[in-house]
Amino acid sequence: MEYQTPIITRFAPSPTGYLHLGHAYSAKLAYDFAHERGGKFLLRIEDIDRGRCKMEYETAIYEDLKWIGLTWETPVRRQSDHMSDYRQALDILDKQKLLFPCFCTRKDIRREIKESGGAPHDLHSEGPPYPGICRNLTAAERQSRLSNNVPYALRLDMTKALELAKDTGLAWADLEAGEQVTNSKELEDIIGDVVLARKDIPTSYHLSVVVDDHLQEISHIIRGKDLFTATHLHRLLQFLLGYETPIYLHHDLLSDENGRRYAKRDKSKTLKFMRDTDVNPLTLLSDILL
Ligand code: GLU
């Protein structure tokens, strides 16, 4: 295949724990993809969540990746240094009247979903989307809470956003899964009025990842299949922010000998543990990396 634009890939871990074998796989795929095509590989530290991120984990990311033979362009972008970029993106969305402040606590959301007959769910996992409580506030109610300094998040008004995008088609391509078209129903039913700026941080994963992939001119986003649905949202955000859409490759997620996906909490599967005990992750991955 001929590549017109420079190939730029990235690995974008969050320093909230030690990297595991699945991260080594993802990083190596992105690295090899760029290097085999004369492109560049970037490392980005996704550390917006100051409460959960630790310097110790960030240091281990550099050491682990170096240890498996990867190199990357410098300087490394650390998201916590770039809050003004995310603020600018929020301004673009705000000017299109696509954001609304949400004062709800997790408890408010759970109660509303339960009362409206929805299944109770854990907000950390996939569940019914936000039930629209604050989207439906009157201007006076909203103003009163703002004046009383009630903390708020900013949510995307999904219905309005999809209305703006309706003639666009929102196509994107995955090198394995093929051509995709973002399905409005899926976005409404699964993602809904997503938080783009949290109460405690003036951005969110979804916003900052889309902004950074654009600013860093990433041509190919190589990441796990767990983010496939999120890509539909990212495609919508790219449209709303006037960005180009990169090409995607969502790879399989590795699992351990019991069929469980690797997680940062499994100490023995961390790259740091392997480094300390001299187990080479690339040997373990040699069958699938080819
Ligand atoms: N920071 C995200 C994670 O660690 C990366 C997501 C992405 O590659 O887009 O899961």
Short mmCIF file of C-alpha atoms and ligand atoms in Angstrom, two decimals:
data_model
loop_
_atom_site.label_atom_id
_atom_site.label_comp_id
_atom_site.label_asym_id
_atom_site.label_seq_id
_atom_site.Cartn_x
_atom_site.Cartn_y
_atom_site.Cartn_z
CA MET A 1 0.00 0.00 0.00
CA GLU A 2 1.22 3.53 -0.81
CA TYR A 3 1.20 5.99 2.08
CA GLN A 4 0.79 9.61 1.00
CA THR A 5 1.09 11.34 4.35
CA PRO A 6 3.90 10.82 6.86
CA ILE A 7 3.14 7.86 9.07
CA ILE A 8 2.95 8.83 12.72
CA THR A 9 1.78 6.38 15.37
CA ARG A 10 1.66 6.70 19.12
CA PHE A 11 1.41 4.78 22.36
CA ALA A 12 -0.52 6.73 24.97
CA PRO A 13 -0.48 5.08 28.40
CA SER A 14 -1.88 6.54 31.60
CA PRO A 15 0.58 6.34 34.50
CA THR A 16 -1.97 4.89 36.91
CA GLY A 17 -0.16 1.58 37.40
CA TYR A 18 2.64 -0.49 35.92
CA LEU A 19 2.39 -1.47 32.26
CA HIS A 20 1.64 -5.13 31.55
CA LEU A 21 2.22 -7.54 28.71
CA GLY A 22 -0.81 -6.22 26.80
CA HIS A 23 0.75 -2.74 26.80
CA ALA A 24 4.04 -4.09 25.48
CA TYR A 25 2.11 -5.70 22.65
CA SER A 26 0.20 -2.53 21.79
CA ALA A 27 3.28 -0.30 21.97
CA LYS A 28 5.35 -2.69 19.86
CA LEU A 29 2.63 -2.93 17.19
CA ALA A 30 2.46 0.86 16.92
CA TYR A 31 6.26 1.15 16.91
CA ASP A 32 6.75 -1.51 14.24
CA PHE A 33 3.96 -0.10 12.09
CA ALA A 34 5.68 3.29 11.94
CA HIS A 35 9.22 1.99 11.60
CA GLU A 36 8.44 -0.49 8.85
CA ARG A 37 7.03 2.42 6.80
CA GLY A 38 9.70 5.00 7.51
CA GLY A 39 7.43 6.84 9.94
CA LYS A 40 7.64 8.17 13.47
CA PHE A 41 6.55 6.69 16.76
CA LEU A 42 5.47 8.96 19.62
CA LEU A 43 4.96 8.27 23.28
CA ARG A 44 2.33 10.35 25.04
CA ILE A 45 1.68 10.34 28.76
CA GLU A 46 -2.05 10.60 29.47
CA ASP A 47 -1.85 11.97 32.98
CA ILE A 48 -4.87 14.26 33.28
CA ASP A 49 -6.13 12.43 36.34
CA ARG A 50 -3.75 13.91 38.91
CA GLY A 51 -5.33 11.88 41.72
CA ARG A 52 -4.56 8.52 40.13
CA CYS A 53 -1.34 9.21 38.21
CA LYS A 54 2.05 8.75 39.90
CA MET A 55 5.53 9.78 38.85
CA GLU A 56 6.76 6.33 39.86
CA TYR A 57 4.53 4.78 37.18
CA GLU A 58 5.55 7.34 34.58
CA THR A 59 9.23 6.59 35.22
CA ALA A 60 8.51 2.87 34.88
CA ILE A 61 6.81 3.51 31.50
CA TYR A 62 10.02 5.02 30.11
CA GLU A 63 12.15 2.24 31.60
CA ASP A 64 9.86 -0.58 30.45
CA LEU A 65 9.58 0.68 26.89
CA LYS A 66 13.32 1.29 26.63
CA TRP A 67 13.92 -2.20 27.98
CA ILE A 68 11.83 -3.77 25.21
CA GLY A 69 13.87 -1.82 22.67
CA LEU A 70 11.54 1.03 21.76
CA THR A 71 12.62 4.58 21.09
CA TRP A 72 10.39 7.58 20.56
CA GLU A 73 10.42 11.18 19.49
CA THR A 74 11.11 13.81 22.12
CA PRO A 75 9.88 15.84 23.88
CA VAL A 76 7.20 13.49 25.15
CA ARG A 77 3.83 15.17 25.41
CA ARG A 78 2.39 15.01 28.91
CA GLN A 79 -1.27 15.90 28.87
CA SER A 80 -1.19 17.64 32.24
CA ASP A 81 1.02 20.33 30.66
CA HIS A 82 -1.54 21.18 27.99
CA MET A 83 -4.79 22.05 29.70
CA SER A 84 -5.13 25.22 27.62
CA ASP A 85 -5.37 23.11 24.44
CA TYR A 86 -8.31 21.23 25.88
CA ARG A 87 -9.92 24.46 27.03
CA GLN A 88 -9.71 25.81 23.48
CA ALA A 89 -11.43 22.71 22.15
CA LEU A 90 -14.17 23.10 24.76
CA ASP A 91 -14.61 26.70 23.60
CA ILE A 92 -15.15 25.54 20.02
CA LEU A 93 -17.86 23.15 21.19
CA ASP A 94 -19.37 25.72 23.52
CA LYS A 95 -19.66 28.26 20.69
CA GLN A 96 -21.76 25.67 18.85
CA LYS A 97 -23.94 25.36 22.01
CA LEU A 98 -23.08 21.70 22.29
CA LEU A 99 -22.12 21.63 25.98
CA PHE A 100 -24.19 21.85 29.11
CA PRO A 101 -23.12 21.96 32.76
CA CYS A 102 -24.04 18.86 34.72
CA PHE A 103 -24.29 19.20 38.49
CA CYS A 104 -25.29 15.59 39.14
CA THR A 105 -23.52 13.32 41.55
CA ARG A 106 -23.16 9.63 40.73
CA LYS A 107 -25.93 9.00 43.23
CA ASP A 108 -28.32 11.39 41.43
CA ILE A 109 -27.68 9.58 38.15
CA ARG A 110 -28.17 6.13 39.65
CA ARG A 111 -31.41 7.17 41.32
CA GLU A 112 -32.79 8.70 38.11
CA ILE A 113 -31.99 5.59 36.09
CA LYS A 114 -33.59 3.37 38.69
CA GLU A 115 -36.72 5.51 38.94
CA SER A 116 -37.15 5.56 35.18
CA GLY A 117 -37.07 1.76 35.12
CA GLY A 118 -33.51 1.39 33.80
CA ALA A 119 -31.17 -1.26 35.10
CA PRO A 120 -28.97 -0.11 37.98
CA HIS A 121 -25.37 -0.11 36.87
CA ASP A 122 -21.86 0.63 37.92
CA LEU A 123 -20.85 3.94 36.39
CA HIS A 124 -17.35 2.65 35.79
CA SER A 125 -18.57 0.02 33.39
CA GLU A 126 -20.78 0.19 30.34
CA GLY A 127 -24.32 0.96 31.40
CA PRO A 128 -27.21 3.14 30.38
CA PRO A 129 -26.02 6.56 29.32
CA TYR A 130 -26.67 9.74 31.29
CA PRO A 131 -30.43 10.20 31.66
CA GLY A 132 -30.42 13.88 30.75
CA ILE A 133 -31.27 15.39 34.16
CA CYS A 134 -29.21 18.58 33.75
CA ARG A 135 -29.81 18.84 30.01
CA ASN A 136 -33.43 19.58 30.88
CA LEU A 137 -32.81 22.25 33.56
CA THR A 138 -34.38 25.65 32.95
CA ALA A 139 -32.04 28.57 32.37
CA ALA A 140 -33.00 29.91 35.81
CA GLU A 141 -32.26 26.62 37.58
CA ARG A 142 -28.92 26.38 35.83
CA GLN A 143 -28.04 29.95 36.71
CA SER A 144 -28.97 29.48 40.33
CA ARG A 145 -26.64 26.48 40.71
CA LEU A 146 -23.83 28.27 38.92
CA SER A 147 -24.27 31.28 41.23
CA ASN A 148 -24.17 28.95 44.23
CA ASN A 149 -20.89 27.47 42.99
CA VAL A 150 -22.26 23.94 42.76
CA PRO A 151 -19.45 21.94 41.11
CA TYR A 152 -20.23 20.85 37.58
CA ALA A 153 -18.94 18.76 34.72
CA LEU A 154 -19.46 19.68 31.06
CA ARG A 155 -21.37 17.17 28.96
CA LEU A 156 -21.81 16.98 25.22
CA ASP A 157 -25.44 17.34 24.14
CA MET A 158 -25.40 14.21 22.02
CA THR A 159 -28.72 14.81 20.27
CA LYS A 160 -27.64 18.28 19.13
CA ALA A 161 -24.20 17.04 18.11
CA LEU A 162 -25.67 14.26 16.00
CA GLU A 163 -28.10 16.69 14.43
CA LEU A 164 -25.16 18.83 13.28
CA ALA A 165 -23.36 15.78 11.92
CA LYS A 166 -26.35 14.16 10.26
CA ASP A 167 -25.41 14.93 6.64
CA THR A 168 -21.76 14.03 7.12
CA GLY A 169 -21.78 10.25 7.22
CA LEU A 170 -19.02 10.16 9.88
CA ALA A 171 -17.01 7.47 8.14
CA TRP A 172 -13.74 6.08 9.46
CA ALA A 173 -11.57 3.13 8.58
CA ASP A 174 -10.08 0.34 10.62
CA LEU A 175 -7.29 -1.56 8.90
CA GLU A 176 -8.66 -4.86 10.21
CA ALA A 177 -12.41 -4.30 10.56
CA GLY A 178 -12.73 -2.25 7.36
CA GLU A 179 -14.82 0.83 6.59
CA GLN A 180 -17.03 2.00 9.44
CA VAL A 181 -19.83 4.52 9.61
CA THR A 182 -20.61 5.99 12.98
CA ASN A 183 -24.06 4.92 13.93
CA SER A 184 -26.08 7.66 15.63
CA LYS A 185 -28.27 5.20 17.47
CA GLU A 186 -25.25 3.49 18.98
CA LEU A 187 -23.83 6.83 20.07
CA GLU A 188 -27.14 7.86 21.66
CA ASP A 189 -27.81 4.50 23.29
CA ILE A 190 -24.33 3.56 24.45
CA ILE A 191 -22.44 6.78 24.95
CA GLY A 192 -25.08 9.51 25.28
CA ASP A 193 -24.27 12.93 26.77
CA VAL A 194 -20.67 12.08 27.51
CA VAL A 195 -18.60 14.10 30.00
CA LEU A 196 -15.97 16.17 28.16
CA ALA A 197 -14.75 18.11 31.18
CA ARG A 198 -14.90 16.47 34.58
CA LYS A 199 -15.79 18.29 37.79
CA ASP A 200 -12.24 17.92 39.08
CA ILE A 201 -10.29 18.29 35.81
CA PRO A 202 -11.16 20.67 32.96
CA THR A 203 -11.00 17.86 30.37
CA SER A 204 -11.68 14.13 30.03
CA TYR A 205 -10.04 11.15 28.36
CA HIS A 206 -12.25 11.44 25.26
CA LEU A 207 -11.60 15.12 24.73
CA SER A 208 -7.87 15.14 25.36
CA VAL A 209 -7.14 12.04 23.30
CA VAL A 210 -8.91 13.53 20.27
CA VAL A 211 -7.23 16.92 20.66
CA ASP A 212 -3.78 15.39 21.09
CA ASP A 213 -4.06 12.94 18.23
CA HIS A 214 -4.93 15.94 16.07
CA LEU A 215 -2.21 18.27 17.37
CA GLN A 216 0.41 15.55 17.12
CA GLU A 217 -0.75 14.71 13.57
CA ILE A 218 -1.17 11.03 14.32
CA SER A 219 -1.87 9.28 11.01
CA HIS A 220 -2.60 5.79 12.38
CA ILE A 221 -4.08 5.10 15.80
CA ILE A 222 -3.19 1.60 16.92
CA ARG A 223 -4.89 0.57 20.14
CA GLY A 224 -6.96 -2.20 21.70
CA LYS A 225 -10.39 -3.36 20.61
CA ASP A 226 -11.78 -2.19 23.96
CA LEU A 227 -11.75 1.31 22.47
CA PHE A 228 -13.64 0.45 19.28
CA THR A 229 -16.92 2.01 20.46
CA ALA A 230 -15.07 5.05 21.79
CA THR A 231 -13.74 5.60 18.26
CA HIS A 232 -17.29 6.31 17.06
CA LEU A 233 -17.42 9.11 19.61
CA HIS A 234 -13.93 10.30 18.68
CA ARG A 235 -14.99 10.47 15.03
CA LEU A 236 -17.93 12.66 16.02
CA LEU A 237 -15.66 14.94 18.07
CA GLN A 238 -13.23 15.21 15.14
CA PHE A 239 -16.12 16.40 12.98
CA LEU A 240 -17.34 18.93 15.56
CA LEU A 241 -13.82 20.29 16.11
CA GLY A 242 -12.99 20.42 12.40
CA TYR A 243 -10.19 17.83 12.60
CA GLU A 244 -9.14 15.23 10.06
CA THR A 245 -9.77 11.60 10.88
CA PRO A 246 -6.78 9.28 11.24
CA ILE A 247 -6.82 5.64 10.20
CA TYR A 248 -7.39 3.15 13.03
CA LEU A 249 -6.24 -0.32 13.86
CA HIS A 250 -7.96 -1.86 16.87
CA HIS A 251 -5.99 -4.91 17.86
CA ASP A 252 -7.04 -7.95 19.88
CA LEU A 253 -6.61 -7.77 23.62
CA LEU A 254 -4.24 -10.26 25.15
CA SER A 255 -5.41 -12.49 27.92
CA ASP A 256 -3.63 -14.66 30.46
CA GLU A 257 -3.59 -18.44 30.66
CA ASN A 258 -7.02 -18.36 32.35
CA GLY A 259 -8.49 -16.28 29.55
CA ARG A 260 -8.63 -13.12 31.68
CA ARG A 261 -7.55 -9.81 30.18
CA TYR A 262 -4.35 -8.44 31.66
CA ALA A 263 -4.88 -5.67 34.16
CA LYS A 264 -2.50 -3.26 35.83
CA ARG A 265 -3.29 -4.87 39.19
CA ASP A 266 -1.82 -8.30 38.18
CA LYS A 267 1.64 -7.73 39.61
CA SER A 268 3.29 -10.79 38.04
CA LYS A 269 2.25 -9.70 34.55
CA THR A 270 3.71 -6.21 34.82
CA LEU A 271 6.67 -5.34 32.66
CA LYS A 272 8.42 -4.05 35.75
CA PHE A 273 8.14 -7.44 37.42
CA MET A 274 9.40 -9.13 34.25
CA ARG A 275 12.28 -6.68 34.09
CA ASP A 276 13.17 -7.40 37.72
CA THR A 277 12.98 -11.17 37.16
CA ASP A 278 14.61 -11.16 33.73
CA VAL A 279 11.67 -12.50 31.75
CA ASN A 280 11.67 -11.06 28.24
CA PRO A 281 8.16 -9.95 27.23
CA LEU A 282 9.06 -9.96 23.54
CA THR A 283 9.87 -13.66 23.75
CA LEU A 284 6.47 -14.24 25.34
CA LEU A 285 4.91 -12.23 22.53
CA SER A 286 6.98 -13.67 19.70
CA ASP A 287 4.18 -15.91 18.41
CA ILE A 288 1.72 -13.09 17.95
CA LEU A 289 4.11 -10.34 16.92
CA LEU A 290 5.60 -12.41 14.06
N1 GLU B 1 -4.61 6.44 27.96
C1 GLU B 1 -5.41 5.41 27.37
C2 GLU B 1 -5.19 4.12 28.13
O1 GLU B 1 -4.18 3.98 28.80
C3 GLU B 1 -4.99 5.20 25.93
C4 GLU B 1 -6.11 5.26 25.03
C5 GLU B 1 -5.75 5.35 23.55
O2 GLU B 1 -4.78 4.73 23.10
O3 GLU B 1 -6.47 6.03 22.88
O4 GLU B 1 -6.03 3.25 28.07
#
